[in-house]
Coordinates of C-alpha atoms and ligand atoms in Angstrom, one line a residue:
X1 CA 42.0 -16.8 -31.4
X2 CA 42.5 -13.0 -31.1
X3 CA 40.3 -13.2 -27.9
X4 CA 42.6 -15.9 -26.5
X5 CA 45.7 -13.9 -27.2
X6 CA 44.1 -10.8 -25.8
X7 CA 43.1 -12.7 -22.6
X8 CA 46.7 -13.9 -22.2
X9 CA 48.0 -10.4 -22.5
X10 CA 45.5 -9.3 -19.9
X11 CA 46.6 -11.9 -17.5
X12 CA 50.3 -10.9 -18.0
X13 CA 49.4 -7.3 -17.2
X14 CA 46.9 -7.9 -14.4
X15 CA 48.5 -5.1 -12.4
X16 CA 47.1 -2.6 -14.9
X17 CA 43.6 -3.5 -13.9
X18 CA 42.4 -4.5 -17.4
X19 CA 38.8 -5.0 -18.3
X20 CA 37.4 -8.4 -18.0
X21 CA 33.9 -7.6 -19.1
X22 CA 33.1 -5.2 -22.0
X23 CA 30.0 -3.0 -21.7
X24 CA 28.3 -5.4 -24.0
X25 CA 29.2 -8.3 -21.7
X26 CA 28.1 -6.3 -18.6
X27 CA 24.8 -5.7 -20.4
X28 CA 24.2 -9.3 -21.3
X29 CA 25.1 -10.5 -17.7
X30 CA 22.7 -7.9 -16.4
X31 CA 19.9 -8.9 -18.7
X32 CA 20.3 -12.6 -18.2
X33 CA 20.0 -11.9 -14.4
X34 CA 16.4 -10.7 -15.0
X35 CA 15.6 -14.4 -15.2
X36 CA 17.5 -15.2 -12.0
X37 CA 16.3 -18.0 -9.8
X38 CA 19.1 -18.2 -7.3
X39 CA 17.9 -15.3 -5.2
X40 CA 14.3 -16.5 -4.8
X41 CA 15.6 -20.0 -4.1
X42 CA 17.8 -18.8 -1.2
X43 CA 15.0 -16.5 0.2
X44 CA 12.5 -19.3 0.0
X45 CA 14.8 -21.9 1.5
X46 CA 16.1 -19.9 4.4
X47 CA 12.6 -18.6 5.4
X48 CA 11.0 -22.1 5.0
X49 CA 13.7 -24.4 6.4
X50 CA 14.9 -22.1 9.2
X51 CA 12.2 -19.4 9.6
X52 CA 12.8 -16.8 12.3
X53 CA 16.5 -16.6 13.3
X54 CA 16.9 -14.3 16.3
X55 CA 20.6 -13.4 16.8
X56 CA 22.5 -15.5 19.3
X57 CA 19.8 -18.2 19.5
X58 CA 19.9 -21.8 18.4
X59 CA 17.7 -20.7 15.4
X60 CA 20.5 -18.4 14.2
X61 CA 22.9 -21.3 14.6
X62 CA 20.7 -23.4 12.4
X63 CA 20.6 -20.6 9.9
X64 CA 24.5 -20.5 9.8
X65 CA 24.6 -24.3 9.2
X66 CA 22.0 -23.9 6.5
X67 CA 23.9 -21.1 4.9
X68 CA 27.3 -22.9 4.9
X69 CA 25.7 -25.9 3.2
X70 CA 23.9 -23.7 0.7
X71 CA 26.9 -21.6 -0.2
X72 CA 29.1 -24.7 -0.6
X73 CA 26.4 -26.3 -2.8
X74 CA 26.4 -23.2 -5.0
X75 CA 30.1 -23.7 -5.6
X76 CA 31.6 -20.9 -3.6
X77 CA 35.1 -21.2 -2.1
X78 CA 36.4 -20.6 1.4
X79 CA 33.0 -21.1 3.0
X80 CA 33.3 -20.6 6.7
X81 CA 31.8 -19.2 9.9
X82 CA 33.6 -16.4 11.8
X83 CA 32.2 -16.9 15.3
X84 CA 31.7 -14.3 18.0
X85 CA 29.8 -14.1 21.3
X86 CA 27.1 -11.6 22.4
X87 CA 24.4 -10.9 24.9
X88 CA 21.0 -12.1 24.0
X89 CA 17.5 -10.8 24.9
X90 CA 14.7 -13.3 24.7
X91 CA 11.0 -12.4 24.4
X92 CA 8.5 -13.9 26.9
X93 CA 4.8 -13.5 27.5
X94 CA 3.3 -10.2 26.4
X95 CA -0.1 -8.5 26.8
X96 CA -1.6 -5.1 27.4
X97 CA -5.0 -4.0 28.5
X98 CA -6.7 -0.7 29.3
X99 CA -8.3 -1.2 32.7
X100 CA -10.2 2.1 33.0
X101 CA -12.1 4.0 31.9
X102 CA -12.8 1.9 28.8
X103 CA -11.6 -1.7 29.5
X104 CA -10.2 -3.5 26.5
X105 CA -7.2 -5.5 25.2
X106 CA -4.4 -4.0 23.0
X107 CA -2.0 -5.7 20.7
X108 CA 1.7 -5.2 21.8
X109 CA 5.2 -6.5 21.3
X110 CA 8.2 -5.7 23.5
X111 CA 11.2 -3.8 22.0
X112 CA 14.5 -5.6 22.0
X113 CA 16.4 -5.0 25.3
X114 CA 13.2 -4.1 27.1
X115 CA 13.4 -4.7 30.8
X116 CA 11.0 -7.5 32.0
X117 CA 7.9 -6.6 33.9
X118 CA 7.3 -8.7 37.0
X119 CA 5.7 -12.1 36.1
X120 CA 2.1 -11.3 35.2
X121 CA 2.8 -7.7 34.5
X122 CA 2.4 -4.3 36.2
X123 CA -0.3 -1.7 36.4
X124 CA -0.1 2.1 36.2
X125 CA -1.5 5.4 35.0
X126 CA -0.9 6.2 31.3
X127 CA 0.4 9.6 30.3
X128 CA 0.5 10.4 26.5
X129 CA 2.8 12.5 24.3
X130 CA 2.4 13.3 20.6
X131 CA 6.1 13.3 19.9
X132 CA 9.5 12.5 21.5
X133 CA 10.1 16.3 21.8
X134 CA 6.9 16.6 23.8
X135 CA 8.1 13.9 26.2
X136 CA 11.5 15.5 26.5
X137 CA 9.9 18.9 27.3
X138 CA 7.6 17.4 30.0
X139 CA 8.5 18.0 33.7
X140 CA 9.6 14.9 35.5
X141 CA 6.6 15.3 37.8
X142 CA 4.2 14.6 34.9
X143 CA 5.9 11.3 34.2
X144 CA 7.2 9.9 37.5
X145 CA 5.6 6.6 38.5
X146 CA 3.6 6.5 35.3
X147 CA 3.5 4.5 32.1
X148 CA 4.5 6.8 29.2
X149 CA 2.9 6.6 25.7
X150 CA 4.7 8.3 22.8
X151 CA 3.3 8.8 19.3
X152 CA 4.9 10.3 16.2
X153 CA 4.1 11.0 12.5
X154 CA 6.3 8.7 10.5
X155 CA 5.4 9.2 6.8
X156 CA 5.5 6.6 4.0
X157 CA 8.5 7.5 1.7
X158 CA 10.2 5.9 -1.3
X159 CA 13.7 6.4 0.2
X160 CA 12.7 5.3 3.7
X161 CA 14.1 8.4 5.3
X162 CA 11.2 8.6 7.8
X163 CA 12.8 5.7 9.7
X164 CA 15.8 7.7 10.7
X165 CA 13.9 10.8 11.8
X166 CA 10.8 9.2 13.3
X167 CA 12.6 6.2 14.9
X168 CA 13.4 8.4 17.9
X169 CA 10.5 7.2 20.1
X170 CA 11.9 3.6 19.8
X171 CA 15.6 4.4 20.0
X172 CA 15.7 7.2 22.6
X173 CA 12.2 7.2 24.1
X174 CA 12.7 4.4 26.6
X175 CA 15.9 6.1 28.0
X176 CA 14.2 9.5 28.3
X177 CA 11.1 8.1 29.9
X178 CA 13.2 6.1 32.4
X179 CA 15.3 9.2 33.3
X180 CA 12.1 11.0 34.1
X181 CA 11.0 8.3 36.4
X182 CA 8.5 6.4 34.2
X183 CA 7.8 2.8 35.2
X184 CA 7.3 1.6 31.6
X185 CA 6.9 3.0 28.1
X186 CA 4.8 2.1 25.1
X187 CA 5.2 3.7 21.7
X188 CA 3.4 3.9 18.4
X189 CA 5.2 1.3 16.2
X190 CA 7.8 2.7 13.8
X191 CA 5.8 1.6 10.8
X192 CA 3.3 2.7 8.1
X193 CA 0.6 -0.1 8.0
X194 CA -2.8 -0.1 9.6
X195 CA -2.7 -3.8 10.5
X196 CA -2.8 -4.9 14.1
X197 CA 0.9 -5.9 13.9
X198 CA 3.3 -4.3 16.3
X199 CA 6.8 -3.5 15.0
X200 CA 9.6 -4.5 17.2
X201 CA 13.2 -3.3 17.0
X202 CA 16.2 -2.7 19.1
X203 CA 16.8 0.0 21.6
X204 CA 19.4 0.5 24.3
X205 CA 19.3 2.3 27.6
X206 CA 22.2 4.8 28.1
X207 CA 24.8 3.9 30.7
X208 CA 23.5 4.6 34.2
X209 CA 19.8 4.7 33.1
X210 CA 17.6 2.0 34.7
X211 CA 16.1 -0.3 32.1
X212 CA 12.3 -0.2 32.1
X213 CA 9.8 -2.3 30.2
X214 CA 9.3 -0.9 26.6
X215 CA 6.8 -2.1 24.0
X216 CA 5.3 -1.0 20.7
X217 CA 1.6 -0.8 19.8
X218 CA 0.3 -1.3 16.2
X219 CA -0.9 1.9 14.6
X220 CA -4.7 1.1 15.1
X221 CA -4.1 0.4 18.8
X222 CA -1.9 3.5 19.1
X223 CA -4.6 5.8 17.7
X224 CA -7.1 4.0 20.0
X225 CA -5.0 4.9 23.0
X226 CA -4.8 8.5 21.8
X227 CA -8.6 8.7 21.6
X228 CA -9.0 7.1 25.0
X229 CA -6.6 9.6 26.6
X230 CA -8.4 12.5 24.9
X231 CA -11.9 11.3 26.0
X232 CA -11.1 10.1 29.5
X233 CA -12.2 12.5 32.3
X234 CA -10.1 10.8 34.9
X235 CA -6.9 8.7 34.9
X236 CA -6.4 6.1 32.2
X237 CA -5.0 2.9 33.8
X238 CA -3.1 0.2 31.9
X239 CA -2.0 -3.3 32.7
X240 CA 1.2 -4.2 30.9
X241 CA 3.0 -7.6 30.7
X242 CA 6.3 -7.6 28.8
X243 CA 8.3 -10.5 30.1
X244 CA 11.7 -11.3 28.8
X245 CA 15.0 -12.8 29.9
X246 CA 18.6 -11.8 29.2
X247 CA 21.5 -14.3 28.5
X248 CA 25.2 -13.4 28.3
X249 CA 27.9 -14.8 26.1
X250 CA 25.8 -16.6 23.5
X251 CA 27.2 -17.7 20.1
X252 CA 26.7 -15.8 16.9
X253 CA 28.8 -15.5 13.8
X254 CA 29.3 -14.2 10.2
X255 CA 29.0 -16.7 7.4
X256 CA 31.7 -15.9 4.7
X257 CA 32.2 -17.3 1.2
X258 CA 34.3 -16.2 -1.7
X259 CA 34.6 -16.2 -5.5
X260 CA 38.4 -16.1 -5.6
X261 CA 39.9 -13.6 -7.9
X262 CA 42.6 -14.2 -10.5
X263 CA 44.8 -11.8 -8.4
X264 CA 44.4 -12.7 -4.8
X265 CA 46.7 -9.7 -3.8
X266 CA 44.0 -7.2 -4.9
X267 CA 41.5 -5.8 -2.3
X268 CA 38.3 -7.8 -2.3
X269 CA 34.8 -6.6 -3.0
X270 CA 32.5 -7.2 0.0
X271 CA 28.9 -8.0 -0.8
X272 CA 26.4 -8.9 1.9
X273 CA 23.4 -8.6 4.0
X274 CA 22.4 -9.9 7.5
X275 CA 21.5 -13.5 8.3
X276 CA 19.7 -12.9 11.6
X277 CA 16.1 -11.7 11.8
X278 CA 13.6 -10.5 14.4
X279 CA 11.6 -13.2 16.0
X280 CA 8.1 -12.2 15.0
X281 CA 8.1 -13.1 11.3
X282 CA 10.4 -15.2 9.1
X283 CA 12.7 -12.4 8.1
X284 CA 11.9 -12.6 4.4
X285 CA 12.3 -8.9 3.5
X286 CA 14.6 -8.3 6.5
X287 CA 16.9 -9.7 5.4
X288 CA 16.7 -13.1 3.7
X289 CA 16.2 -11.3 0.4
X290 CA 19.3 -9.2 1.0
X291 CA 21.7 -12.1 1.6
X292 CA 20.1 -13.8 -1.4
X293 CA 20.6 -10.8 -3.8
X294 CA 24.2 -10.5 -2.8
X295 CA 25.0 -14.2 -3.3
X296 CA 22.9 -14.6 -6.5
X297 CA 24.9 -11.8 -8.2
X298 CA 28.2 -13.2 -7.0
X299 CA 27.1 -16.7 -8.3
X300 CA 26.3 -15.2 -11.7
X301 CA 29.7 -13.6 -12.0
X302 CA 31.4 -16.8 -10.9
X303 CA 29.5 -18.7 -13.6
X304 CA 30.6 -16.2 -16.2
X305 CA 34.3 -16.6 -15.6
X306 CA 36.9 -16.0 -13.0
X307 CA 36.9 -12.3 -12.0
X308 CA 40.1 -10.3 -11.5
X309 CA 39.2 -9.4 -7.9
X310 CA 37.9 -11.7 -5.2
X311 CA 34.2 -11.2 -4.4
X312 CA 33.7 -11.9 -0.7
X313 CA 30.1 -12.7 0.4
X314 CA 29.4 -11.9 4.0
X315 CA 26.1 -12.9 5.6
X316 CA 26.4 -11.0 8.8
X317 CA 25.2 -12.3 12.1
X318 CA 23.4 -10.3 14.8
X319 CA 22.7 -7.1 12.9
X320 CA 19.2 -6.4 14.3
X321 CA 20.3 -6.3 17.9
X322 CA 23.3 -4.0 17.5
X323 CA 25.5 -4.6 14.4
X324 CA 27.6 -7.3 16.3
X325 CA 28.5 -9.0 13.0
X326 CA 29.5 -5.9 11.2
X327 CA 31.6 -4.8 14.1
X328 CA 33.2 -8.2 14.4
X329 CA 34.1 -8.2 10.7
X330 CA 35.5 -4.7 11.0
X331 CA 37.6 -5.7 14.0
X332 CA 39.1 -8.7 12.1
X333 CA 39.4 -7.3 8.5
X334 CA 38.5 -3.6 8.6
X335 CA 42.1 -2.4 8.5
X336 CA 42.6 -4.1 5.1
X337 CA 41.6 -2.1 2.1
X338 CA 38.4 -3.3 0.3
X339 CA 37.8 -2.4 -3.4
X340 CA 34.1 -1.7 -2.6
X341 CA 31.5 -2.5 0.1
X342 CA 27.9 -3.2 -1.0
X343 CA 25.1 -4.3 1.3
X344 CA 21.4 -5.1 0.7
X345 CA 19.2 -4.6 3.7
X346 CA 16.0 -2.7 2.7
X347 CA 13.7 -5.4 1.4
X348 CA 13.3 -6.9 -2.1
X349 CA 11.6 -4.1 -4.0
X350 CA 13.1 -2.6 -7.1
X351 CA 16.3 -0.5 -7.0
X352 CA 15.6 3.0 -8.2
X353 CA 18.8 4.9 -7.6
X354 CA 22.5 4.2 -7.3
X355 CA 24.9 6.2 -5.1
X356 CA 28.6 5.4 -4.9
X357 CA 31.8 6.6 -3.3
X358 CA 34.7 5.2 -5.1
X359 CA 36.9 8.2 -5.0
X360 CA 37.9 10.8 -7.7
X361 CA 40.5 8.5 -9.3
X362 CA 37.7 5.9 -10.0
X363 CA 35.1 8.3 -11.4
X364 CA 35.1 6.6 -14.8
X365 CA 34.2 3.3 -13.0
X366 CA 31.4 5.0 -11.1
X367 CA 30.0 6.5 -14.3
X368 CA 30.2 3.1 -16.0
X369 CA 28.1 1.7 -13.1
X370 CA 25.5 4.5 -13.5
X371 CA 25.3 3.9 -17.3
X372 CA 25.0 0.1 -16.9
X373 CA 22.1 0.5 -14.5
X374 CA 20.0 3.0 -16.5
X375 CA 18.3 0.3 -18.7
X376 CA 16.9 -1.1 -15.4
X377 CA 15.2 2.2 -14.6
X378 CA 17.8 3.2 -12.0
X379 CA 18.6 6.9 -11.8
X380 CA 22.2 8.1 -11.2
X381 CA 22.7 9.4 -7.7
X382 CA 25.6 10.9 -5.7
X383 CA 29.2 10.1 -6.5
X384 CA 30.4 10.9 -3.0
X385 CA 27.9 9.0 -0.9
X386 CA 27.5 5.4 0.2
X387 CA 25.9 3.6 3.2
X388 CA 24.9 0.4 4.8
X389 CA 24.2 -0.9 8.3
X390 CA 26.7 -3.7 8.9
X391 CA 29.2 -2.0 6.5
X392 CA 28.4 1.4 8.1
X393 CA 31.4 1.5 10.5
X394 CA 33.8 0.6 7.6
X395 CA 32.1 3.2 5.4
X396 CA 32.7 5.7 8.2
X397 CA 36.3 4.6 8.2
X398 CA 36.5 5.8 4.6
X399 CA 36.3 2.5 2.7
X400 CA 34.8 2.8 -0.8
X401 CA 31.3 1.5 -1.6
X402 CA 28.3 1.4 -3.8
X403 CA 24.7 1.9 -2.5
X404 CA 21.9 0.4 -4.6
X405 CA 18.8 2.1 -3.2
X406 CA 15.7 0.1 -3.1
X407 CA 12.1 1.3 -3.2
X408 CA 11.0 1.6 0.5
X409 CA 7.4 2.6 -0.1
X410 CA 5.9 -0.5 1.4
X411 CA 9.0 -1.7 3.5
X412 CA 7.7 -0.2 6.8
X413 CA 4.4 -2.0 6.4
X414 CA 6.1 -5.3 7.2
X415 CA 9.4 -4.3 8.8
X416 CA 10.0 -6.1 12.1
X417 CA 6.4 -7.5 12.2
X418 CA 4.8 -10.9 12.1
X419 CA 4.0 -10.0 8.5
X420 CA 7.6 -10.2 7.3
X421 CA 7.1 -13.4 5.4
X422 CA 7.9 -14.9 1.9
X423 CA 4.6 -13.9 0.3
X424 CA 5.8 -10.2 0.5
X425 CA 8.6 -10.9 -1.9
X426 CA 7.8 -9.8 -5.5
X427 CA 9.9 -12.1 -7.6
X428 CA 10.0 -9.7 -10.5
X429 CA 11.4 -6.9 -8.4
X430 CA 13.8 -9.3 -6.6
X431 CA 15.2 -10.2 -10.0
X432 CA 15.6 -6.5 -10.9
X433 CA 17.8 -6.3 -7.8
X434 CA 19.9 -9.2 -8.9
X435 CA 20.3 -7.7 -12.4
X436 CA 21.5 -4.4 -10.9
X437 CA 23.9 -6.1 -8.5
X438 CA 25.3 -8.4 -11.3
X439 CA 26.0 -5.4 -13.5
X440 CA 27.8 -3.6 -10.6
X441 CA 29.8 -6.7 -9.7
X442 CA 30.7 -7.3 -13.4
X443 CA 32.2 -3.8 -13.6
X444 CA 33.9 -3.8 -10.2
X445 CA 35.3 -7.4 -10.2
X446 CA 36.9 -7.1 -13.6
X447 CA 38.4 -3.7 -12.9
X448 CA 37.0 -2.0 -16.0
X449 CA 39.2 0.9 -17.0
X450 CA 37.4 3.0 -19.5
X451 CA 37.8 4.7 -21.8
X452 CA 41.3 3.8 -22.9
X453 CA 41.0 0.1 -22.4
X454 CA 37.7 -0.1 -24.1
X455 CA 38.9 1.9 -27.1
X456 CA 41.9 -0.4 -27.4
X457 CA 39.6 -3.4 -27.4
X458 CA 37.4 -1.9 -30.1
X459 CA 40.3 -1.3 -32.4
X460 CA 41.2 -4.9 -32.2
Ligands
ZN501 ZN1 17.8 -5.5 8.3
ZN502 ZN1 15.7 -5.0 10.7

């Protein structure tokens, strides 16, 4: 009875951002989520019934239709697709062989936006560099008319920071090689596994730079090439076939669903991941698990009661090939304030740290989040930092956010390879993610206002 009266008082004074969930309720929602089945169900369904869903293709369109049906079936409101158009690169036949001095086949995959070789491929002399810096320092005469190979030393790290620093050969390498007159480039995959799986990924040629064929070798093949280059007494010749086609104005879109808040005038909380994947695997860790974690946590809050603030689920389209979905969302809604932006796009392994940037006025809320996550083994991180890929442009605009940092130790063993498949998802770690997200959403969606509000509740 007292509870009912209290709830009525809360509704009447919604503008004061009253607490919806007490710390005890947050804890019980969090702990119940350790038995979550929604996230695995979404991850399994999307990767099984759709599989790979390359941005802008009919496969991604099927993924959108699957997602709309799934989110409606889960009971979310305002389920819709925000469409946009984009250019699409489509992989064709690929192969690579050393012709001399030690003839042999290599495993290879083209990088997204690679130029196509002529049908059947091209041949050329291979010139190797141990790093992007070494390629940059080389005189054009050492590269002109040749096929460039670039290695690097990406380490395995928990926070995945190697990807930013050592991703240069993929992101900038093709442009630098082309500017120096190379006819093609192959790189050591931006990855950490010693399987013969190449890691694809996007790159772009700067304006005015002629696109050339660009591919990635698995780590074993990459080190084989280094040994061959070192041992050869004459030129090393390579045959390279990286065929592809480019289409303009293809359809993609963001899938959006909501848990409507009690006060629709308040800024929404955006939770999401990206729906598209690369074409080599089935996009389980990148990023079916991410969209699944976000939706599972929102579903658990919805089942617990109507939150004060709207939770908006966004399954972004076309992230992999250039953040098209994130930029489209920002163009349409980015001027509106959001209460927080949260994105999951780093696999499904456990969350180990929480960063946030909610602003000085909301420090108590940020501390409440840190405290609620500690029982899950999550360490408190920065209070002035947040990040994400699709939400990145809006984070840069200054919108507040929370970053739940996942363990990336094994992420780059599978990332953008044929090995990104459902069996790589550890259900126990996936559920820890859902528990952490549920706790964060419970705090943010109710607008907990400690300590005054909580003390008042205790007295009652
Ligand atoms: Zn991703
Ligand atoms: Zn990716």
